Amino acid sequence: MTSTAHTMNGGPPGPAAQTPAARADRISKVYGRGDARVVALDEVSVSLDRGRFTAVMGPSGSGKSTLMHCMAGLDSVDSGEVYVGDIEVTGLDDKRLTRLRRDRIGFVFQAFNLVPTLTALENITLPLDIAGRKADQAWLDTVIDTIGLRERLKHRPSELSGGQQQRVACARAMASRPEIIFADEPTGNLDSRSGAEVLSFLRNSVREMGQTVVMVTHDPVAAAYADLVIFLADGRLVDQIPDPTAEKVLERMKGFELPGVTP
Ligand SMILES: Nc1ncnc2c1ncn2[C@@H]1O[C@H](COP(=O)(O)OP(=O)(O)O)[C@@H](O)[C@H]1O
Ligand SMILES: [Mg+2]
């Protein structure tokens, strides 16, 4: 009888060690019908690696938000499959979907959506409180130190700058230690300095805390914070740039503005 490292260790490594944080397999999404029919996503396949910061770019209307919403289980697909970790999102009923979003996914939107009557700390722990879960204090401390707002935790949103409010919203998304964070234009309402604060935080959460972040942005400078930029056009994935710089991203974007130009 032979024994292998696998069996001695109780079997092969679990799926969490191998699977991407999230994955879309040929997903399509159509809105409306007849004259109003829009193919928002046209057989898009994408795999989002763990511990990576991915930016999603493309012209307005190219399907960026739809892709995020479908991958996060906020919207349904017409065909194809979406996985978060080893869970098939596209196969879940409403109850399981709600639980998946609550336990495994973090969201950050352009609008901060903080509760004005709660302090920064209360906002950060609100989703956990609603779920009746106890925060992992060590993790929460790490998140709070990374957002750099320990002195402001008792402040209400109106007493914080836009950048600080969005950092609180990011911390709220991270408090439950989600498998993946989806951020749709998180710096869209911020001046460039506040935007840089939020982007640094998102990048640090990936580098130092091993978070997985996907962010839609219009801004080449914002995209340059990511490890990988993927480009959508007309509901299709058309290009990607690893280790992006703002210059490389800008250069690629010029291609979108000159349709029909061929070398
Ligand atoms: N709820 C909706 N109903 C109808 N059409 C929609 C809806 N959401 C998005 N669309 C259309 O789908 C396409 C992709 O939209 P969206 O994903 O929001 O693009 P982006 O985020 O890249 O600007 C656009 O043509 C948009 O008008
Ligand atoms: Mg959008």
PDB file of C-alpha atoms and ligand atoms in Angstrom:
ATOM      1  CA  MET A   1       0.000   0.000   0.000  1.00  0.00           C
ATOM      2  CA  THR A   2       1.348   3.422  -0.929  1.00  0.00           C
ATOM      3  CA  SER A   3       0.646   6.703   0.651  1.00  0.00           C
ATOM      4  CA  THR A   4       1.070  10.145  -0.839  1.00  0.00           C
ATOM      5  CA  ALA A   5       1.541  13.575   0.605  1.00  0.00           C
ATOM      6  CA  HIS A   6      -2.065  14.244  -0.329  1.00  0.00           C
ATOM      7  CA  THR A   7      -3.565  11.414   1.666  1.00  0.00           C
ATOM      8  CA  MET A   8      -1.219  12.023   4.578  1.00  0.00           C
ATOM      9  CA  ASN A   9      -2.414  15.610   4.703  1.00  0.00           C
ATOM     10  CA  GLY A  10      -6.010  14.578   4.592  1.00  0.00           C
ATOM     11  CA  GLY A  11      -6.582  15.014   0.887  1.00  0.00           C
ATOM     12  CA  PRO A  12      -5.754  17.549  -1.778  1.00  0.00           C
ATOM     13  CA  PRO A  13      -5.706  21.256  -0.934  1.00  0.00           C
ATOM     14  CA  GLY A  14      -9.194  22.664  -0.517  1.00  0.00           C
ATOM     15  CA  PRO A  15     -10.878  24.560  -3.318  1.00  0.00           C
ATOM     16  CA  ALA A  16     -10.248  27.868  -1.547  1.00  0.00           C
ATOM     17  CA  ALA A  17      -6.520  27.499  -2.200  1.00  0.00           C
ATOM     18  CA  GLN A  18      -6.994  27.071  -5.929  1.00  0.00           C
ATOM     19  CA  THR A  19     -10.146  28.776  -7.107  1.00  0.00           C
ATOM     20  CA  PRO A  20     -10.202  32.446  -8.075  1.00  0.00           C
ATOM     21  CA  ALA A  21     -12.056  34.817  -5.756  1.00  0.00           C
ATOM     22  CA  ALA A  22     -14.732  35.213  -8.409  1.00  0.00           C
ATOM     23  CA  ARG A  23     -15.267  34.039 -11.934  1.00  0.00           C
ATOM     24  CA  ALA A  24     -17.683  34.682 -14.758  1.00  0.00           C
ATOM     25  CA  ASP A  25     -18.063  32.041 -17.420  1.00  0.00           C
ATOM     26  CA  ARG A  26     -19.588  33.338 -20.684  1.00  0.00           C
ATOM     27  CA  ILE A  27     -22.170  35.531 -19.030  1.00  0.00           C
ATOM     28  CA  SER A  28     -24.667  37.478 -21.106  1.00  0.00           C
ATOM     29  CA  LYS A  29     -27.155  40.089 -20.001  1.00  0.00           C
ATOM     30  CA  VAL A  30     -29.797  41.715 -22.164  1.00  0.00           C
ATOM     31  CA  TYR A  31     -31.962  44.618 -21.062  1.00  0.00           C
ATOM     32  CA  GLY A  32     -35.274  45.544 -22.698  1.00  0.00           C
ATOM     33  CA  ARG A  33     -36.759  44.157 -25.879  1.00  0.00           C
ATOM     34  CA  GLY A  34     -37.580  45.196 -29.403  1.00  0.00           C
ATOM     35  CA  ASP A  35     -36.229  48.657 -30.205  1.00  0.00           C
ATOM     36  CA  ALA A  36     -35.103  49.074 -26.608  1.00  0.00           C
ATOM     37  CA  ARG A  37     -33.056  45.866 -26.584  1.00  0.00           C
ATOM     38  CA  VAL A  38     -29.521  46.382 -25.239  1.00  0.00           C
ATOM     39  CA  VAL A  39     -26.917  43.637 -24.966  1.00  0.00           C
ATOM     40  CA  ALA A  40     -25.125  44.868 -21.850  1.00  0.00           C
ATOM     41  CA  LEU A  41     -22.888  41.790 -21.565  1.00  0.00           C
ATOM     42  CA  ASP A  42     -22.063  39.519 -24.487  1.00  0.00           C
ATOM     43  CA  GLU A  43     -20.531  36.215 -23.335  1.00  0.00           C
ATOM     44  CA  VAL A  44     -18.012  37.732 -20.963  1.00  0.00           C
ATOM     45  CA  SER A  45     -15.570  35.398 -19.228  1.00  0.00           C
ATOM     46  CA  VAL A  46     -13.310  36.730 -16.535  1.00  0.00           C
ATOM     47  CA  SER A  47     -11.420  35.270 -13.620  1.00  0.00           C
ATOM     48  CA  LEU A  48     -10.500  37.440 -10.647  1.00  0.00           C
ATOM     49  CA  ASP A  49      -7.500  36.132  -8.753  1.00  0.00           C
ATOM     50  CA  ARG A  50      -7.332  36.209  -4.985  1.00  0.00           C
ATOM     51  CA  GLY A  51      -5.268  38.905  -3.338  1.00  0.00           C
ATOM     52  CA  ARG A  52      -5.278  41.042  -6.466  1.00  0.00           C
ATOM     53  CA  PHE A  53      -6.542  44.493  -7.265  1.00  0.00           C
ATOM     54  CA  THR A  54      -8.301  44.562 -10.631  1.00  0.00           C
ATOM     55  CA  ALA A  55      -9.604  47.673 -12.357  1.00  0.00           C
ATOM     56  CA  VAL A  56     -12.416  47.538 -14.908  1.00  0.00           C
ATOM     57  CA  MET A  57     -12.407  50.241 -17.568  1.00  0.00           C
ATOM     58  CA  GLY A  58     -14.245  51.013 -20.779  1.00  0.00           C
ATOM     59  CA  PRO A  59     -16.451  53.661 -22.345  1.00  0.00           C
ATOM     60  CA  SER A  60     -19.700  54.702 -20.718  1.00  0.00           C
ATOM     61  CA  GLY A  61     -22.350  52.072 -21.420  1.00  0.00           C
ATOM     62  CA  SER A  62     -19.803  49.317 -22.127  1.00  0.00           C
ATOM     63  CA  GLY A  63     -21.232  47.085 -19.369  1.00  0.00           C
ATOM     64  CA  LYS A  64     -18.871  47.749 -16.449  1.00  0.00           C
ATOM     65  CA  SER A  65     -21.562  48.210 -13.806  1.00  0.00           C
ATOM     66  CA  THR A  66     -23.609  45.353 -15.217  1.00  0.00           C
ATOM     67  CA  LEU A  67     -20.584  43.061 -14.964  1.00  0.00           C
ATOM     68  CA  MET A  68     -20.009  44.057 -11.336  1.00  0.00           C
ATOM     69  CA  HIS A  69     -23.690  43.662 -10.441  1.00  0.00           C
ATOM     70  CA  CYS A  70     -23.941  40.257 -12.106  1.00  0.00           C
ATOM     71  CA  MET A  71     -20.742  38.993 -10.487  1.00  0.00           C
ATOM     72  CA  ALA A  72     -21.867  40.247  -7.080  1.00  0.00           C
ATOM     73  CA  GLY A  73     -25.282  38.619  -7.326  1.00  0.00           C
ATOM     74  CA  LEU A  74     -27.065  41.977  -7.375  1.00  0.00           C
ATOM     75  CA  ASP A  75     -28.442  41.310 -10.836  1.00  0.00           C
ATOM     76  CA  SER A  76     -29.255  38.089 -12.684  1.00  0.00           C
ATOM     77  CA  VAL A  77     -27.636  36.899 -15.901  1.00  0.00           C
ATOM     78  CA  ASP A  78     -29.482  35.590 -18.969  1.00  0.00           C
ATOM     79  CA  SER A  79     -26.888  32.914 -19.639  1.00  0.00           C
ATOM     80  CA  GLY A  80     -23.554  31.760 -18.345  1.00  0.00           C
ATOM     81  CA  GLU A  81     -22.367  31.162 -14.817  1.00  0.00           C
ATOM     82  CA  VAL A  82     -20.925  33.241 -12.016  1.00  0.00           C
ATOM     83  CA  TYR A  83     -18.920  31.837  -9.116  1.00  0.00           C
ATOM     84  CA  VAL A  84     -17.788  33.530  -5.931  1.00  0.00           C
ATOM     85  CA  GLY A  85     -15.130  31.257  -4.512  1.00  0.00           C
ATOM     86  CA  ASP A  86     -16.492  27.755  -5.031  1.00  0.00           C
ATOM     87  CA  ILE A  87     -20.131  28.829  -4.859  1.00  0.00           C
ATOM     88  CA  GLU A  88     -22.147  29.141  -8.043  1.00  0.00           C
ATOM     89  CA  VAL A  89     -23.978  32.438  -7.619  1.00  0.00           C
ATOM     90  CA  THR A  90     -26.172  31.855 -10.650  1.00  0.00           C
ATOM     91  CA  GLY A  91     -27.655  28.747  -9.038  1.00  0.00           C
ATOM     92  CA  LEU A  92     -28.752  30.294  -5.748  1.00  0.00           C
ATOM     93  CA  ASP A  93     -32.261  31.046  -4.541  1.00  0.00           C
ATOM     94  CA  ASP A  94     -33.001  34.472  -3.028  1.00  0.00           C
ATOM     95  CA  LYS A  95     -32.349  33.417   0.535  1.00  0.00           C
ATOM     96  CA  ARG A  96     -28.946  31.917  -0.220  1.00  0.00           C
ATOM     97  CA  LEU A  97     -28.084  34.861  -2.455  1.00  0.00           C
ATOM     98  CA  THR A  98     -28.808  37.286   0.373  1.00  0.00           C
ATOM     99  CA  ARG A  99     -26.614  35.264   2.698  1.00  0.00           C
ATOM    100  CA  LEU A 100     -23.800  35.073   0.139  1.00  0.00           C
ATOM    101  CA  ARG A 101     -23.862  38.847  -0.383  1.00  0.00           C
ATOM    102  CA  ARG A 102     -23.902  39.433   3.350  1.00  0.00           C
ATOM    103  CA  ASP A 103     -21.121  37.006   4.273  1.00  0.00           C
ATOM    104  CA  ARG A 104     -18.785  36.880   1.315  1.00  0.00           C
ATOM    105  CA  ILE A 105     -19.089  40.075  -0.702  1.00  0.00           C
ATOM    106  CA  GLY A 106     -18.305  43.701   0.077  1.00  0.00           C
ATOM    107  CA  PHE A 107     -19.638  46.667  -1.887  1.00  0.00           C
ATOM    108  CA  VAL A 108     -18.456  50.225  -2.302  1.00  0.00           C
ATOM    109  CA  PHE A 109     -20.438  52.608  -4.462  1.00  0.00           C
ATOM    110  CA  GLN A 110     -19.857  56.119  -5.753  1.00  0.00           C
ATOM    111  CA  ALA A 111     -22.290  57.445  -3.148  1.00  0.00           C
ATOM    112  CA  PHE A 112     -20.930  56.635   0.295  1.00  0.00           C
ATOM    113  CA  ASN A 113     -24.348  55.539   1.671  1.00  0.00           C
ATOM    114  CA  LEU A 114     -23.361  56.025   5.306  1.00  0.00           C
ATOM    115  CA  VAL A 115     -26.050  56.334   7.972  1.00  0.00           C
ATOM    116  CA  PRO A 116     -25.865  59.992   9.080  1.00  0.00           C
ATOM    117  CA  THR A 117     -26.994  59.387  12.659  1.00  0.00           C
ATOM    118  CA  LEU A 118     -24.350  56.727  13.353  1.00  0.00           C
ATOM    119  CA  THR A 119     -20.683  57.277  14.152  1.00  0.00           C
ATOM    120  CA  ALA A 120     -17.949  56.113  11.791  1.00  0.00           C
ATOM    121  CA  LEU A 121     -17.367  53.002  13.895  1.00  0.00           C
ATOM    122  CA  GLU A 122     -21.083  52.216  14.112  1.00  0.00           C
ATOM    123  CA  ASN A 123     -21.317  52.539  10.340  1.00  0.00           C
ATOM    124  CA  ILE A 124     -18.379  50.173   9.888  1.00  0.00           C
ATOM    125  CA  THR A 125     -19.906  47.465  12.085  1.00  0.00           C
ATOM    126  CA  LEU A 126     -23.535  48.013  10.999  1.00  0.00           C
ATOM    127  CA  PRO A 127     -23.707  45.103   8.513  1.00  0.00           C
ATOM    128  CA  LEU A 128     -22.254  42.754  11.147  1.00  0.00           C
ATOM    129  CA  ASP A 129     -24.669  44.086  13.755  1.00  0.00           C
ATOM    130  CA  ILE A 130     -27.626  43.560  11.422  1.00  0.00           C
ATOM    131  CA  ALA A 131     -26.440  40.032  10.690  1.00  0.00           C
ATOM    132  CA  GLY A 132     -26.122  39.411  14.435  1.00  0.00           C
ATOM    133  CA  ARG A 133     -22.453  38.613  14.012  1.00  0.00           C
ATOM    134  CA  LYS A 134     -19.650  39.550  16.322  1.00  0.00           C
ATOM    135  CA  ALA A 135     -16.805  41.440  14.691  1.00  0.00           C
ATOM    136  CA  ASP A 136     -13.420  39.748  14.654  1.00  0.00           C
ATOM    137  CA  GLN A 137     -11.718  42.405  16.772  1.00  0.00           C
ATOM    138  CA  ALA A 138      -8.192  41.784  15.483  1.00  0.00           C
ATOM    139  CA  TRP A 139      -9.384  42.040  11.903  1.00  0.00           C
ATOM    140  CA  LEU A 140     -11.440  45.139  12.651  1.00  0.00           C
ATOM    141  CA  ASP A 141      -8.381  46.750  14.250  1.00  0.00           C
ATOM    142  CA  THR A 142      -6.318  45.991  11.169  1.00  0.00           C
ATOM    143  CA  VAL A 143      -8.977  47.487   8.911  1.00  0.00           C
ATOM    144  CA  ILE A 144      -9.319  50.585  11.086  1.00  0.00           C
ATOM    145  CA  ASP A 145      -5.555  51.115  11.207  1.00  0.00           C
ATOM    146  CA  THR A 146      -5.321  50.674   7.456  1.00  0.00           C
ATOM    147  CA  ILE A 147      -7.988  53.305   6.791  1.00  0.00           C
ATOM    148  CA  GLY A 148      -6.092  55.599   9.152  1.00  0.00           C
ATOM    149  CA  LEU A 149      -9.172  56.983  10.915  1.00  0.00           C
ATOM    150  CA  ARG A 150      -8.731  55.712  14.447  1.00  0.00           C
ATOM    151  CA  GLU A 151      -9.043  59.240  15.852  1.00  0.00           C
ATOM    152  CA  ARG A 152     -12.284  59.823  13.965  1.00  0.00           C
ATOM    153  CA  LEU A 153     -14.247  56.736  14.901  1.00  0.00           C
ATOM    154  CA  LYS A 154     -16.671  58.663  17.093  1.00  0.00           C
ATOM    155  CA  HIS A 155     -17.368  61.260  14.411  1.00  0.00           C
ATOM    156  CA  ARG A 156     -20.527  61.259  12.367  1.00  0.00           C
ATOM    157  CA  PRO A 157     -20.337  61.295   8.555  1.00  0.00           C
ATOM    158  CA  SER A 158     -21.156  65.045   8.406  1.00  0.00           C
ATOM    159  CA  GLU A 159     -18.008  65.684  10.456  1.00  0.00           C
ATOM    160  CA  LEU A 160     -15.797  63.830   7.978  1.00  0.00           C
ATOM    161  CA  SER A 161     -14.416  64.840   4.577  1.00  0.00           C
ATOM    162  CA  GLY A 162     -15.611  63.054   1.450  1.00  0.00           C
ATOM    163  CA  GLY A 163     -12.440  60.984   1.321  1.00  0.00           C
ATOM    164  CA  GLN A 164     -12.786  60.029   4.970  1.00  0.00           C
ATOM    165  CA  GLN A 165     -16.427  59.063   4.447  1.00  0.00           C
ATOM    166  CA  GLN A 166     -15.517  56.853   1.521  1.00  0.00           C
ATOM    167  CA  ARG A 167     -12.745  55.237   3.569  1.00  0.00           C
ATOM    168  CA  VAL A 168     -15.366  54.469   6.226  1.00  0.00           C
ATOM    169  CA  ALA A 169     -17.557  52.948   3.491  1.00  0.00           C
ATOM    170  CA  CYS A 170     -14.574  50.817   2.365  1.00  0.00           C
ATOM    171  CA  ALA A 171     -13.947  49.700   5.952  1.00  0.00           C
ATOM    172  CA  ARG A 172     -17.625  48.787   6.259  1.00  0.00           C
ATOM    173  CA  ALA A 173     -17.290  46.650   3.126  1.00  0.00           C
ATOM    174  CA  MET A 174     -14.220  44.945   4.611  1.00  0.00           C
ATOM    175  CA  ALA A 175     -15.444  44.423   8.181  1.00  0.00           C
ATOM    176  CA  SER A 176     -16.865  40.975   7.506  1.00  0.00           C
ATOM    177  CA  ARG A 177     -13.626  39.974   5.726  1.00  0.00           C
ATOM    178  CA  PRO A 178     -15.410  39.260   2.462  1.00  0.00           C
ATOM    179  CA  GLU A 179     -14.056  37.004  -0.231  1.00  0.00           C
ATOM    180  CA  ILE A 180     -14.142  39.912  -2.656  1.00  0.00           C
ATOM    181  CA  ILE A 181     -14.920  43.623  -2.720  1.00  0.00           C
ATOM    182  CA  PHE A 182     -16.679  45.219  -5.658  1.00  0.00           C
ATOM    183  CA  ALA A 183     -16.226  48.984  -5.942  1.00  0.00           C
ATOM    184  CA  ASP A 184     -18.126  50.872  -8.662  1.00  0.00           C
ATOM    185  CA  GLU A 185     -16.427  54.230  -9.309  1.00  0.00           C
ATOM    186  CA  PRO A 186     -15.525  54.667  -5.620  1.00  0.00           C
ATOM    187  CA  THR A 187     -13.609  57.866  -6.339  1.00  0.00           C
ATOM    188  CA  GLY A 188     -16.220  59.301  -8.712  1.00  0.00           C
ATOM    189  CA  ASN A 189     -17.441  61.863  -6.170  1.00  0.00           C
ATOM    190  CA  LEU A 190     -14.045  62.776  -4.747  1.00  0.00           C
ATOM    191  CA  ASP A 191     -11.414  65.374  -5.521  1.00  0.00           C
ATOM    192  CA  SER A 192      -8.077  63.933  -6.594  1.00  0.00           C
ATOM    193  CA  ARG A 193      -6.494  64.108  -3.135  1.00  0.00           C
ATOM    194  CA  SER A 194      -9.394  62.356  -1.396  1.00  0.00           C
ATOM    195  CA  GLY A 195      -9.513  59.901  -4.266  1.00  0.00           C
ATOM    196  CA  ALA A 196      -5.839  59.106  -3.705  1.00  0.00           C
ATOM    197  CA  GLU A 197      -6.565  58.368  -0.017  1.00  0.00           C
ATOM    198  CA  VAL A 198      -9.261  55.879  -0.948  1.00  0.00           C
ATOM    199  CA  LEU A 199      -7.168  54.277  -3.688  1.00  0.00           C
ATOM    200  CA  SER A 200      -4.170  53.901  -1.381  1.00  0.00           C
ATOM    201  CA  PHE A 201      -6.415  52.248   1.165  1.00  0.00           C
ATOM    202  CA  LEU A 202      -7.846  49.821  -1.376  1.00  0.00           C
ATOM    203  CA  ARG A 203      -4.356  48.979  -2.608  1.00  0.00           C
ATOM    204  CA  ASN A 204      -3.038  48.519   0.940  1.00  0.00           C
ATOM    205  CA  SER A 205      -5.943  46.251   1.790  1.00  0.00           C
ATOM    206  CA  VAL A 206      -4.828  44.034  -1.091  1.00  0.00           C
ATOM    207  CA  ARG A 207      -1.067  44.225  -0.428  1.00  0.00           C
ATOM    208  CA  GLU A 208      -1.117  44.047   3.364  1.00  0.00           C
ATOM    209  CA  MET A 209      -4.365  42.271   4.210  1.00  0.00           C
ATOM    210  CA  GLY A 210      -4.677  39.973   1.201  1.00  0.00           C
ATOM    211  CA  GLN A 211      -8.055  41.382   0.196  1.00  0.00           C
ATOM    212  CA  THR A 212      -9.382  40.915  -3.324  1.00  0.00           C
ATOM    213  CA  VAL A 213     -10.710  44.109  -4.881  1.00  0.00           C
ATOM    214  CA  VAL A 214     -12.386  44.841  -8.204  1.00  0.00           C
ATOM    215  CA  MET A 215     -12.953  48.470  -9.065  1.00  0.00           C
ATOM    216  CA  VAL A 216     -14.698  50.197 -11.936  1.00  0.00           C
ATOM    217  CA  THR A 217     -13.126  53.513 -12.828  1.00  0.00           C
ATOM    218  CA  HIS A 218     -12.940  56.067 -15.654  1.00  0.00           C
ATOM    219  CA  ASP A 219      -9.674  57.457 -14.415  1.00  0.00           C
ATOM    220  CA  PRO A 220      -6.311  56.149 -15.748  1.00  0.00           C
ATOM    221  CA  VAL A 221      -4.571  57.406 -12.597  1.00  0.00           C
ATOM    222  CA  ALA A 222      -6.996  55.406 -10.423  1.00  0.00           C
ATOM    223  CA  ALA A 223      -6.584  52.337 -12.641  1.00  0.00           C
ATOM    224  CA  ALA A 224      -2.797  52.536 -12.199  1.00  0.00           C
ATOM    225  CA  TYR A 225      -3.259  51.589  -8.525  1.00  0.00           C
ATOM    226  CA  ALA A 226      -4.486  48.164  -9.655  1.00  0.00           C
ATOM    227  CA  ASP A 227      -2.443  45.056 -10.473  1.00  0.00           C
ATOM    228  CA  LEU A 228      -4.430  44.427 -13.632  1.00  0.00           C
ATOM    229  CA  VAL A 229      -6.743  46.529 -15.802  1.00  0.00           C
ATOM    230  CA  ILE A 230      -9.381  44.847 -17.938  1.00  0.00           C
ATOM    231  CA  PHE A 231     -11.208  46.722 -20.688  1.00  0.00           C
ATOM    232  CA  LEU A 232     -14.810  46.313 -21.744  1.00  0.00           C
ATOM    233  CA  ALA A 233     -16.311  47.625 -24.972  1.00  0.00           C
ATOM    234  CA  ASP A 234     -19.866  46.949 -26.137  1.00  0.00           C
ATOM    235  CA  GLY A 235     -20.367  44.294 -23.488  1.00  0.00           C
ATOM    236  CA  ARG A 236     -17.249  42.352 -24.397  1.00  0.00           C
ATOM    237  CA  LEU A 237     -13.886  41.967 -22.766  1.00  0.00           C
ATOM    238  CA  VAL A 238     -11.492  43.451 -25.302  1.00  0.00           C
ATOM    239  CA  ASP A 239      -8.119  43.886 -23.640  1.00  0.00           C
ATOM    240  CA  GLN A 240      -6.124  43.795 -20.439  1.00  0.00           C
ATOM    241  CA  ILE A 241      -2.996  45.482 -19.108  1.00  0.00           C
ATOM    242  CA  PRO A 242      -1.012  43.848 -16.302  1.00  0.00           C
ATOM    243  CA  ASP A 243       1.017  46.157 -14.023  1.00  0.00           C
ATOM    244  CA  PRO A 244      -0.634  49.244 -15.487  1.00  0.00           C
ATOM    245  CA  THR A 245       0.710  52.762 -15.467  1.00  0.00           C
ATOM    246  CA  ALA A 246      -1.538  55.786 -16.080  1.00  0.00           C
ATOM    247  CA  GLU A 247       0.327  56.377 -19.364  1.00  0.00           C
ATOM    248  CA  LYS A 248      -0.254  52.833 -20.641  1.00  0.00           C
ATOM    249  CA  VAL A 249      -3.932  52.997 -19.678  1.00  0.00           C
ATOM    250  CA  LEU A 250      -4.401  56.392 -21.313  1.00  0.00           C
ATOM    251  CA  GLU A 251      -2.746  55.138 -24.475  1.00  0.00           C
ATOM    252  CA  ARG A 252      -5.122  52.171 -24.597  1.00  0.00           C
ATOM    253  CA  MET A 253      -8.147  54.384 -23.955  1.00  0.00           C
ATOM    254  CA  LYS A 254      -7.304  56.546 -26.965  1.00  0.00           C
ATOM    255  CA  GLY A 255      -8.039  53.483 -29.065  1.00  0.00           C
ATOM    256  CA  PHE A 256     -11.652  53.564 -27.892  1.00  0.00           C
ATOM    257  CA  GLU A 257     -12.093  57.167 -28.899  1.00  0.00           C
ATOM    258  CA  LEU A 258     -11.019  56.535 -32.469  1.00  0.00           C
ATOM    259  CA  PRO A 259     -13.332  53.772 -33.699  1.00  0.00           C
ATOM    260  CA  GLY A 260     -12.739  52.644 -37.238  1.00  0.00           C
ATOM    261  CA  VAL A 261      -9.070  53.595 -37.260  1.00  0.00           C
ATOM    262  CA  THR A 262      -7.028  50.643 -38.441  1.00  0.00           C
ATOM    263  CA  PRO A 263      -3.278  50.438 -38.729  1.00  0.00           C
TER     264      PRO A 263
HETATM  265  N1  LIG B   1     -31.615  48.527 -15.756  1.00  0.00           N
HETATM  266  C1  LIG B   1     -31.345  48.743 -17.038  1.00  0.00           C
HETATM  267  N2  LIG B   1     -32.333  48.779 -17.953  1.00  0.00           N
HETATM  268  C2  LIG B   1     -32.077  48.968 -19.266  1.00  0.00           C
HETATM  269  N3  LIG B   1     -30.844  49.133 -19.776  1.00  0.00           N
HETATM  270  C3  LIG B   1     -29.812  49.109 -18.906  1.00  0.00           C
HETATM  271  C4  LIG B   1     -29.994  48.926 -17.506  1.00  0.00           C
HETATM  272  N4  LIG B   1     -28.792  48.942 -16.899  1.00  0.00           N
HETATM  273  C5  LIG B   1     -27.881  49.141 -17.886  1.00  0.00           C
HETATM  274  N5  LIG B   1     -28.493  49.246 -19.088  1.00  0.00           N
HETATM  275  C6  LIG B   1     -27.811  49.436 -20.389  1.00  0.00           C
HETATM  276  O1  LIG B   1     -26.811  48.443 -20.504  1.00  0.00           O
HETATM  277  C7  LIG B   1     -25.624  48.985 -21.065  1.00  0.00           C
HETATM  278  C8  LIG B   1     -24.481  48.815 -20.076  1.00  0.00           C
HETATM  279  O2  LIG B   1     -24.719  49.632 -18.938  1.00  0.00           O
HETATM  280  P1  LIG B   1     -23.727  49.751 -17.712  1.00  0.00           P
HETATM  281  O3  LIG B   1     -23.331  48.387 -17.286  1.00  0.00           O
HETATM  282  O4  LIG B   1     -24.355  50.627 -16.716  1.00  0.00           O
HETATM  283  O5  LIG B   1     -22.464  50.471 -18.400  1.00  0.00           O
HETATM  284  P2  LIG B   1     -21.231  51.220 -17.728  1.00  0.00           P
HETATM  285  O6  LIG B   1     -21.239  50.945 -16.270  1.00  0.00           O
HETATM  286  O7  LIG B   1     -20.046  50.676 -18.447  1.00  0.00           O
HETATM  287  O8  LIG B   1     -21.416  52.675 -18.047  1.00  0.00           O
HETATM  288  C9  LIG B   1     -25.936  50.435 -21.390  1.00  0.00           C
HETATM  289  O9  LIG B   1     -26.324  50.536 -22.733  1.00  0.00           O
HETATM  290  C10 LIG B   1     -27.094  50.760 -20.467  1.00  0.00           C
HETATM  291  O10 LIG B   1     -27.894  51.766 -21.011  1.00  0.00           O
HETATM  292 MG    MG B   2     -21.412  52.251 -14.585  1.00  0.00          MG
END
